[in-house]
């Protein structure tokens, strides 16, 4: 999210503009969430937009828009379902994120009711279920309608679908004549995982999280689809009633349970703020083992006569508060530590977790980085997490921000099982059992099995066929694994002889058949012609990423020249070694890694078998003579406004210029942005041409 000025600093004009932008953004988010069941922003981002909107409105009450997002609950109902007007609106809940918000809420309630601080006041505390709300109307004990919330006033009629949910009784005995039961429709973790597996198997869309799965399953025009989806329902509130259910929230929920509804077993009655917070922590601690998603704890004033006196604001009751859990973190149990072996032999420890939803995504795996990280120290031996190590069986905090791989941030020693033991990083490869080594100064352990290690071989093959490399359509990670196990593909060259050796087998194989086998062989044929840079990258040599491969390929131009140079430089000395090290963008690490790779006879042989199958395209050196800066030496100084320093350097080099760090008589241009100092001065003294960023861009076109 972009950083915005503090609300205190906004001018009225800025406030008007931002309120309009926020109304549009929230409207869009509501529609995506409620109508398409496909959220576009995370809950945390949504809450942040709402909070910002409320803060600006609080400072400029006169600028509040007629369509203010703070007056709306959700989106208007989607067009495909019949509409139901709720007899009583469905309200939303005021959110709190900090513990200090809880005593403030209690004080506010007391002040409103004019209750002295020592007068008893009870609250219920219960999990906030992360599903979608549903209002069920019973008349004379029969379910007559079921409606989603939609905008809180008018919902969608999903009655036939609700009738297929086992937790929702079709008939009640002993209920008031008119009874509207409200609660949350949700899906358990286990059912969600099974549903997604079935969807994936059938080639249908899978769901990001159990809530989307529940919404997508309930909001089906064909109730037989809903019936096949395992939905559940917890009752936690009510709408219109012909007779009261009870005097307190606690007793009313007990009454609903007695009528046959599922109610949440973790609900408790609390008589103080301390008890409320203790309940919050207890529920949070159980979050990962509940088997369904919750995103906070809801507190409600227990006495219903007090609820009636407190009443409602425009969209939320004054008698309730939703105390949300942090959006990016959750605690869960570490079930196992697995070691994955990458294509370079690097061993990566992966945490296998009790599944938990973090920021709207179900997390079951997280990175543990390396042995030091697990032991509680950084690569220099300094303590991290105050030296706390991570053990199998521990309760850990998982952190997830955006799309990055989830991390284990901390460990809760108070919940550590008494019989746990420190984790021992393996000293042999879990796949090939070769010794594991750790180079001095490096954090990573490597398997020494190289060519005999099946994990390395498979990962190398996966890399070989990946996007920036050979990019062979129809030959993904799964197929590589299967063909490797089968013994059909053991090294890259085997891909190009696959049809000759196993064409008939594959055409007759389950899930393949004539057509997809034919497509695969055509895709493989199409890649026999490959540019040199892609080939170098595809070999998966350590440190030779896409950019490095391109730089090297451009320098040598052809496979013949490249291979000869690698051979000649094998002892890390001589003219070819110096030439390789002099290439701009090639450091000693990359140079060493390249020549060592080709020095290894097994690699050389495998590459020779591969090259025999290919037609390798030459790569033209960049900066053909047309470039105005080819061969020139350029120095950048000061701040660049249109691009980063790295981008400017890359572009200059792509056009054949050499980028230097200091100004000398050999410098051709100094590109000086604001804040340029000594380098610009030196250029002036030496008579070197000084260009502004604009001049520079004009020069390179
Ligand atoms: S009470 C008048 N209790 O959270 C108050 N709501 O963010 C009615 N929710 O619209 C709501 N668990 O869909 C209540 N234990 C719970 C809940 C709960 C989940 C949902 C409900 C509500 C939304 C507000």
PDB file of N, CA and C and ligand atoms in Angstrom, residues 73 89-95 125-134 149 182-185 234-238 249 264 295-300 312 315-317 319-320 322 324, ligand 1:
ATOM      1  N   UNK A  73     -22.937  -2.081   4.540  1.00  0.00           N
ATOM      2  CA  UNK A  73     -22.495  -3.402   4.944  1.00  0.00           C
ATOM      3  C   UNK A  73     -22.481  -4.246   3.685  1.00  0.00           C
ATOM      4  N   UNK A  89     -32.674  -5.925   9.863  1.00  0.00           N
ATOM      5  CA  UNK A  89     -31.410  -5.909   9.111  1.00  0.00           C
ATOM      6  C   UNK A  89     -30.352  -6.813   9.748  1.00  0.00           C
ATOM      7  N   UNK A  90     -29.433  -7.264   8.932  1.00  0.00           N
ATOM      8  CA  UNK A  90     -28.269  -7.990   9.468  1.00  0.00           C
ATOM      9  C   UNK A  90     -27.182  -6.966   9.711  1.00  0.00           C
ATOM     10  N   UNK A  91     -26.713  -6.904  10.949  1.00  0.00           N
ATOM     11  CA  UNK A  91     -25.709  -5.907  11.278  1.00  0.00           C
ATOM     12  C   UNK A  91     -24.303  -6.460  11.126  1.00  0.00           C
ATOM     13  N   UNK A  92     -23.388  -5.527  11.080  1.00  0.00           N
ATOM     14  CA  UNK A  92     -21.982  -5.871  11.051  1.00  0.00           C
ATOM     15  C   UNK A  92     -21.454  -5.711  12.473  1.00  0.00           C
ATOM     16  N   UNK A  93     -20.166  -5.863  12.664  1.00  0.00           N
ATOM     17  CA  UNK A  93     -19.613  -5.709  14.005  1.00  0.00           C
ATOM     18  C   UNK A  93     -18.501  -4.678  13.997  1.00  0.00           C
ATOM     19  N   UNK A  94     -18.410  -3.919  15.079  1.00  0.00           N
ATOM     20  CA  UNK A  94     -17.281  -3.003  15.218  1.00  0.00           C
ATOM     21  C   UNK A  94     -16.027  -3.843  15.462  1.00  0.00           C
ATOM     22  N   UNK A  95     -14.943  -3.514  14.775  1.00  0.00           N
ATOM     23  CA  UNK A  95     -13.707  -4.281  14.908  1.00  0.00           C
ATOM     24  C   UNK A  95     -12.747  -3.637  15.888  1.00  0.00           C
ATOM     25  N   UNK A 125     -18.159 -14.271  25.335  1.00  0.00           N
ATOM     26  CA  UNK A 125     -17.012 -14.239  24.416  1.00  0.00           C
ATOM     27  C   UNK A 125     -17.066 -15.526  23.621  1.00  0.00           C
ATOM     28  N   UNK A 126     -16.964 -15.429  22.310  1.00  0.00           N
ATOM     29  CA  UNK A 126     -17.086 -16.619  21.456  1.00  0.00           C
ATOM     30  C   UNK A 126     -16.275 -16.407  20.198  1.00  0.00           C
ATOM     31  N   UNK A 127     -15.900 -17.460  19.509  1.00  0.00           N
ATOM     32  CA  UNK A 127     -15.108 -17.288  18.291  1.00  0.00           C
ATOM     33  C   UNK A 127     -15.890 -16.533  17.221  1.00  0.00           C
ATOM     34  N   UNK A 128     -15.181 -15.736  16.459  1.00  0.00           N
ATOM     35  CA  UNK A 128     -15.772 -15.105  15.288  1.00  0.00           C
ATOM     36  C   UNK A 128     -15.490 -16.050  14.121  1.00  0.00           C
ATOM     37  N   UNK A 129     -16.527 -16.671  13.621  1.00  0.00           N
ATOM     38  CA  UNK A 129     -16.368 -17.693  12.582  1.00  0.00           C
ATOM     39  C   UNK A 129     -16.130 -17.003  11.239  1.00  0.00           C
ATOM     40  N   UNK A 130     -15.148 -17.500  10.499  1.00  0.00           N
ATOM     41  CA  UNK A 130     -14.825 -16.871   9.218  1.00  0.00           C
ATOM     42  C   UNK A 130     -15.544 -17.612   8.089  1.00  0.00           C
ATOM     43  N   UNK A 131     -16.822 -17.261   7.929  1.00  0.00           N
ATOM     44  CA  UNK A 131     -17.604 -17.876   6.860  1.00  0.00           C
ATOM     45  C   UNK A 131     -18.491 -16.818   6.255  1.00  0.00           C
ATOM     46  N   UNK A 132     -19.757 -17.159   5.997  1.00  0.00           N
ATOM     47  CA  UNK A 132     -20.666 -16.112   5.523  1.00  0.00           C
ATOM     48  C   UNK A 132     -21.956 -16.209   6.303  1.00  0.00           C
ATOM     49  N   UNK A 133     -22.549 -15.043   6.610  1.00  0.00           N
ATOM     50  CA  UNK A 133     -23.701 -15.086   7.497  1.00  0.00           C
ATOM     51  C   UNK A 133     -24.952 -15.477   6.733  1.00  0.00           C
ATOM     52  N   UNK A 134     -25.836 -16.114   7.476  1.00  0.00           N
ATOM     53  CA  UNK A 134     -27.037 -16.668   6.885  1.00  0.00           C
ATOM     54  C   UNK A 134     -28.171 -16.411   7.869  1.00  0.00           C
ATOM     55  N   UNK A 149     -26.536 -12.437   3.651  1.00  0.00           N
ATOM     56  CA  UNK A 149     -26.593 -11.083   4.164  1.00  0.00           C
ATOM     57  C   UNK A 149     -26.747 -10.026   3.056  1.00  0.00           C
ATOM     58  N   UNK A 182     -29.894 -16.630  13.161  1.00  0.00           N
ATOM     59  CA  UNK A 182     -28.764 -16.148  12.366  1.00  0.00           C
ATOM     60  C   UNK A 182     -27.477 -16.809  12.790  1.00  0.00           C
ATOM     61  N   UNK A 183     -26.649 -17.015  11.836  1.00  0.00           N
ATOM     62  CA  UNK A 183     -25.379 -17.643  12.166  1.00  0.00           C
ATOM     63  C   UNK A 183     -24.470 -17.672  10.966  1.00  0.00           C
ATOM     64  N   UNK A 184     -23.425 -18.472  11.092  1.00  0.00           N
ATOM     65  CA  UNK A 184     -22.386 -18.473  10.064  1.00  0.00           C
ATOM     66  C   UNK A 184     -22.340 -19.822   9.367  1.00  0.00           C
ATOM     67  N   UNK A 185     -22.341 -19.761   8.041  1.00  0.00           N
ATOM     68  CA  UNK A 185     -22.177 -20.950   7.228  1.00  0.00           C
ATOM     69  C   UNK A 185     -20.681 -21.048   6.910  1.00  0.00           C
ATOM     70  N   UNK A 234     -23.092 -22.571  12.320  1.00  0.00           N
ATOM     71  CA  UNK A 234     -23.166 -22.285  13.752  1.00  0.00           C
ATOM     72  C   UNK A 234     -24.188 -21.179  13.962  1.00  0.00           C
ATOM     73  N   UNK A 235     -25.129 -21.366  14.881  1.00  0.00           N
ATOM     74  CA  UNK A 235     -26.087 -20.301  15.207  1.00  0.00           C
ATOM     75  C   UNK A 235     -25.487 -19.433  16.305  1.00  0.00           C
ATOM     76  N   UNK A 236     -25.539 -18.093  16.146  1.00  0.00           N
ATOM     77  CA  UNK A 236     -25.018 -17.212  17.192  1.00  0.00           C
ATOM     78  C   UNK A 236     -25.885 -15.979  17.443  1.00  0.00           C
ATOM     79  N   UNK A 237     -26.983 -15.807  16.694  1.00  0.00           N
ATOM     80  CA  UNK A 237     -27.807 -14.601  16.875  1.00  0.00           C
ATOM     81  C   UNK A 237     -29.199 -14.877  16.308  1.00  0.00           C
ATOM     82  N   UNK A 238     -30.056 -13.866  16.373  1.00  0.00           N
ATOM     83  CA  UNK A 238     -31.408 -14.034  15.867  1.00  0.00           C
ATOM     84  C   UNK A 238     -31.914 -12.713  15.310  1.00  0.00           C
ATOM     85  N   UNK A 249     -27.977 -13.512  26.565  1.00  0.00           N
ATOM     86  CA  UNK A 249     -27.365 -14.082  25.360  1.00  0.00           C
ATOM     87  C   UNK A 249     -27.029 -15.553  25.624  1.00  0.00           C
ATOM     88  N   UNK A 264     -21.535 -22.723  19.145  1.00  0.00           N
ATOM     89  CA  UNK A 264     -20.097 -22.920  19.334  1.00  0.00           C
ATOM     90  C   UNK A 264     -19.746 -23.318  20.762  1.00  0.00           C
ATOM     91  N   UNK A 295     -11.553 -15.775  12.875  1.00  0.00           N
ATOM     92  CA  UNK A 295     -10.641 -14.646  12.677  1.00  0.00           C
ATOM     93  C   UNK A 295     -10.685 -13.661  13.839  1.00  0.00           C
ATOM     94  N   UNK A 296     -11.251 -14.079  14.958  1.00  0.00           N
ATOM     95  CA  UNK A 296     -11.254 -13.215  16.124  1.00  0.00           C
ATOM     96  C   UNK A 296     -12.203 -13.754  17.169  1.00  0.00           C
ATOM     97  N   UNK A 297     -12.469 -12.901  18.165  1.00  0.00           N
ATOM     98  CA  UNK A 297     -13.401 -13.258  19.236  1.00  0.00           C
ATOM     99  C   UNK A 297     -14.458 -12.160  19.299  1.00  0.00           C
ATOM    100  N   UNK A 298     -15.732 -12.559  19.437  1.00  0.00           N
ATOM    101  CA  UNK A 298     -16.812 -11.565  19.536  1.00  0.00           C
ATOM    102  C   UNK A 298     -17.274 -11.491  20.991  1.00  0.00           C
ATOM    103  N   UNK A 299     -17.285 -10.271  21.522  1.00  0.00           N
ATOM    104  CA  UNK A 299     -17.831 -10.053  22.861  1.00  0.00           C
ATOM    105  C   UNK A 299     -19.224  -9.453  22.721  1.00  0.00           C
ATOM    106  N   UNK A 300     -20.167  -9.935  23.534  1.00  0.00           N
ATOM    107  CA  UNK A 300     -21.524  -9.380  23.492  1.00  0.00           C
ATOM    108  C   UNK A 300     -21.998  -9.154  24.926  1.00  0.00           C
ATOM    109  N   UNK A 312     -28.408   0.120  18.329  1.00  0.00           N
ATOM    110  CA  UNK A 312     -27.505   0.028  17.184  1.00  0.00           C
ATOM    111  C   UNK A 312     -27.042   1.399  16.715  1.00  0.00           C
ATOM    112  N   UNK A 315     -24.587   0.755  11.347  1.00  0.00           N
ATOM    113  CA  UNK A 315     -24.394  -0.618  10.837  1.00  0.00           C
ATOM    114  C   UNK A 315     -23.957  -1.607  11.902  1.00  0.00           C
ATOM    115  N   UNK A 316     -23.713  -1.137  13.136  1.00  0.00           N
ATOM    116  CA  UNK A 316     -23.181  -2.066  14.147  1.00  0.00           C
ATOM    117  C   UNK A 316     -23.892  -1.898  15.486  1.00  0.00           C
ATOM    118  N   UNK A 317     -24.023  -2.994  16.235  1.00  0.00           N
ATOM    119  CA  UNK A 317     -24.628  -2.865  17.571  1.00  0.00           C
ATOM    120  C   UNK A 317     -23.652  -2.216  18.551  1.00  0.00           C
ATOM    121  N   UNK A 319     -23.599  -3.039  21.564  1.00  0.00           N
ATOM    122  CA  UNK A 319     -23.397  -4.016  22.639  1.00  0.00           C
ATOM    123  C   UNK A 319     -22.424  -5.140  22.267  1.00  0.00           C
ATOM    124  N   UNK A 320     -21.797  -5.023  21.096  1.00  0.00           N
ATOM    125  CA  UNK A 320     -20.892  -6.108  20.679  1.00  0.00           C
ATOM    126  C   UNK A 320     -19.598  -5.537  20.119  1.00  0.00           C
ATOM    127  N   UNK A 322     -16.003  -7.051  17.859  1.00  0.00           N
ATOM    128  CA  UNK A 322     -15.211  -8.153  17.284  1.00  0.00           C
ATOM    129  C   UNK A 322     -13.742  -7.847  17.513  1.00  0.00           C
ATOM    130  N   UNK A 324     -10.321  -8.817  16.632  1.00  0.00           N
ATOM    131  CA  UNK A 324      -9.752  -9.646  15.563  1.00  0.00           C
ATOM    132  C   UNK A 324      -8.335 -10.117  15.900  1.00  0.00           C
TER     133      UNK A 324
HETATM  134  S1  LIG B   1     -22.899 -11.499  15.960  1.00  0.00           S
HETATM  135  C1  LIG B   1     -25.660  -7.972  15.528  1.00  0.00           C
HETATM  136  N1  LIG B   1     -21.262 -13.497  16.337  1.00  0.00           N
HETATM  137  O1  LIG B   1     -19.065 -11.455  11.580  1.00  0.00           O
HETATM  138  C2  LIG B   1     -24.437  -8.804  15.541  1.00  0.00           C
HETATM  139  N2  LIG B   1     -21.236 -12.439  14.217  1.00  0.00           N
HETATM  140  O2  LIG B   1     -17.958  -8.868  10.925  1.00  0.00           O
HETATM  141  C3  LIG B   1     -24.573  -9.940  14.656  1.00  0.00           C
HETATM  142  N3  LIG B   1     -19.688 -13.465  12.645  1.00  0.00           N
HETATM  143  O3  LIG B   1     -21.965 -10.226  10.114  1.00  0.00           O
HETATM  144  C4  LIG B   1     -23.338 -10.679  14.491  1.00  0.00           C
HETATM  145  N4  LIG B   1     -18.965 -15.044  13.967  1.00  0.00           N
HETATM  146  O4  LIG B   1     -21.302 -12.719   9.690  1.00  0.00           O
HETATM  147  C5  LIG B   1     -21.689 -12.570  15.477  1.00  0.00           C
HETATM  148  N5  LIG B   1     -19.928 -15.318  16.798  1.00  0.00           N
HETATM  149  C6  LIG B   1     -20.345 -14.390  15.950  1.00  0.00           C
HETATM  150  C7  LIG B   1     -19.856 -14.316  14.652  1.00  0.00           C
HETATM  151  C8  LIG B   1     -20.310 -13.308  13.814  1.00  0.00           C
HETATM  152  C9  LIG B   1     -18.876 -14.530  12.759  1.00  0.00           C
HETATM  153  C10 LIG B   1     -19.758 -12.659  11.416  1.00  0.00           C
HETATM  154  C11 LIG B   1     -21.161 -12.276  11.027  1.00  0.00           C
HETATM  155  C12 LIG B   1     -21.146 -10.781  11.047  1.00  0.00           C
HETATM  156  C13 LIG B   1     -19.708 -10.492  10.806  1.00  0.00           C
HETATM  157  C14 LIG B   1     -19.292  -9.096  11.220  1.00  0.00           C
END
